[in-house]
Amino acid sequence: MQHPTTGNRRTWLTRSAGLLVAGALPLATPAAAPTPLEVWKDPNCGCCQDWLDHMQ
């Protein structure tokens, strides 16, 4: 015969372990590769370089 708290402890540990694993899954995913960006510069506008600096 099991002690009355054994089932509660086992349930708590099982749920805690499941939450820990589920919470760690996003940390295990690889980072996305950088997306290439094509910029068309207008010779009459001076803001293109500022925008490029911001995007980097």
PDB file of C-alpha atoms in Angstrom:
ATOM      1  CA  MET A   1       0.000   0.000   0.000  1.00  0.00           C
ATOM      2  CA  GLN A   2       1.276   3.456  -0.907  1.00  0.00           C
ATOM      3  CA  HIS A   3       1.395   6.381   1.422  1.00  0.00           C
ATOM      4  CA  PRO A   4      -1.389   8.897   0.548  1.00  0.00           C
ATOM      5  CA  THR A   5       1.097  11.648  -0.376  1.00  0.00           C
ATOM      6  CA  THR A   6       3.116   9.425  -2.744  1.00  0.00           C
ATOM      7  CA  GLY A   7       0.593   9.817  -5.554  1.00  0.00           C
ATOM      8  CA  ASN A   8       0.401  13.563  -5.086  1.00  0.00           C
ATOM      9  CA  ARG A   9       4.179  13.894  -5.061  1.00  0.00           C
ATOM     10  CA  ARG A  10       4.546  11.725  -8.160  1.00  0.00           C
ATOM     11  CA  THR A  11       1.862  13.724  -9.984  1.00  0.00           C
ATOM     12  CA  TRP A  12       3.495  16.999  -9.000  1.00  0.00           C
ATOM     13  CA  LEU A  13       6.954  15.825 -10.121  1.00  0.00           C
ATOM     14  CA  THR A  14       5.611  14.512 -13.432  1.00  0.00           C
ATOM     15  CA  ARG A  15       3.801  17.752 -14.206  1.00  0.00           C
ATOM     16  CA  SER A  16       6.769  19.864 -13.129  1.00  0.00           C
ATOM     17  CA  ALA A  17       9.136  17.879 -15.339  1.00  0.00           C
ATOM     18  CA  GLY A  18       6.737  18.211 -18.273  1.00  0.00           C
ATOM     19  CA  LEU A  19       6.489  21.970 -17.829  1.00  0.00           C
ATOM     20  CA  LEU A  20      10.259  22.265 -17.539  1.00  0.00           C
ATOM     21  CA  VAL A  21      10.801  20.348 -20.783  1.00  0.00           C
ATOM     22  CA  ALA A  22       8.054  22.277 -22.585  1.00  0.00           C
ATOM     23  CA  GLY A  23       9.503  25.571 -21.378  1.00  0.00           C
ATOM     24  CA  ALA A  24      12.997  24.662 -22.578  1.00  0.00           C
ATOM     25  CA  LEU A  25      11.936  23.734 -26.132  1.00  0.00           C
ATOM     26  CA  PRO A  26      11.997  27.310 -27.486  1.00  0.00           C
ATOM     27  CA  LEU A  27      15.568  27.653 -26.192  1.00  0.00           C
ATOM     28  CA  ALA A  28      16.672  24.609 -28.181  1.00  0.00           C
ATOM     29  CA  THR A  29      15.527  25.899 -31.586  1.00  0.00           C
ATOM     30  CA  PRO A  30      18.221  27.317 -33.851  1.00  0.00           C
ATOM     31  CA  ALA A  31      18.254  30.998 -34.683  1.00  0.00           C
ATOM     32  CA  ALA A  32      16.886  32.032 -38.049  1.00  0.00           C
ATOM     33  CA  ALA A  33      19.382  32.810 -40.781  1.00  0.00           C
ATOM     34  CA  PRO A  34      19.760  36.481 -41.671  1.00  0.00           C
ATOM     35  CA  THR A  35      17.458  37.577 -44.466  1.00  0.00           C
ATOM     36  CA  PRO A  36      19.177  39.246 -47.416  1.00  0.00           C
ATOM     37  CA  LEU A  37      18.083  42.813 -47.989  1.00  0.00           C
ATOM     38  CA  GLU A  38      18.306  44.665 -51.298  1.00  0.00           C
ATOM     39  CA  VAL A  39      18.440  48.450 -51.130  1.00  0.00           C
ATOM     40  CA  TRP A  40      17.958  50.786 -54.051  1.00  0.00           C
ATOM     41  CA  LYS A  41      19.545  54.144 -53.408  1.00  0.00           C
ATOM     42  CA  ASP A  42      18.162  57.374 -54.794  1.00  0.00           C
ATOM     43  CA  PRO A  43      20.894  59.865 -55.703  1.00  0.00           C
ATOM     44  CA  ASN A  44      18.533  62.723 -54.798  1.00  0.00           C
ATOM     45  CA  CYS A  45      17.878  61.485 -51.266  1.00  0.00           C
ATOM     46  CA  GLY A  46      20.294  61.382 -48.349  1.00  0.00           C
ATOM     47  CA  CYS A  47      18.341  59.147 -46.000  1.00  0.00           C
ATOM     48  CA  CYS A  48      19.314  55.779 -47.555  1.00  0.00           C
ATOM     49  CA  GLN A  49      22.553  55.466 -45.602  1.00  0.00           C
ATOM     50  CA  ASP A  50      20.810  56.362 -42.348  1.00  0.00           C
ATOM     51  CA  TRP A  51      18.215  53.675 -43.022  1.00  0.00           C
ATOM     52  CA  LEU A  52      20.940  51.110 -43.798  1.00  0.00           C
ATOM     53  CA  ASP A  53      22.722  51.979 -40.560  1.00  0.00           C
ATOM     54  CA  HIS A  54      19.450  51.473 -38.685  1.00  0.00           C
ATOM     55  CA  MET A  55      18.814  48.079 -40.319  1.00  0.00           C
ATOM     56  CA  GLN A  56      22.285  46.793 -39.438  1.00  0.00           C
TER      57      GLN A  56
END
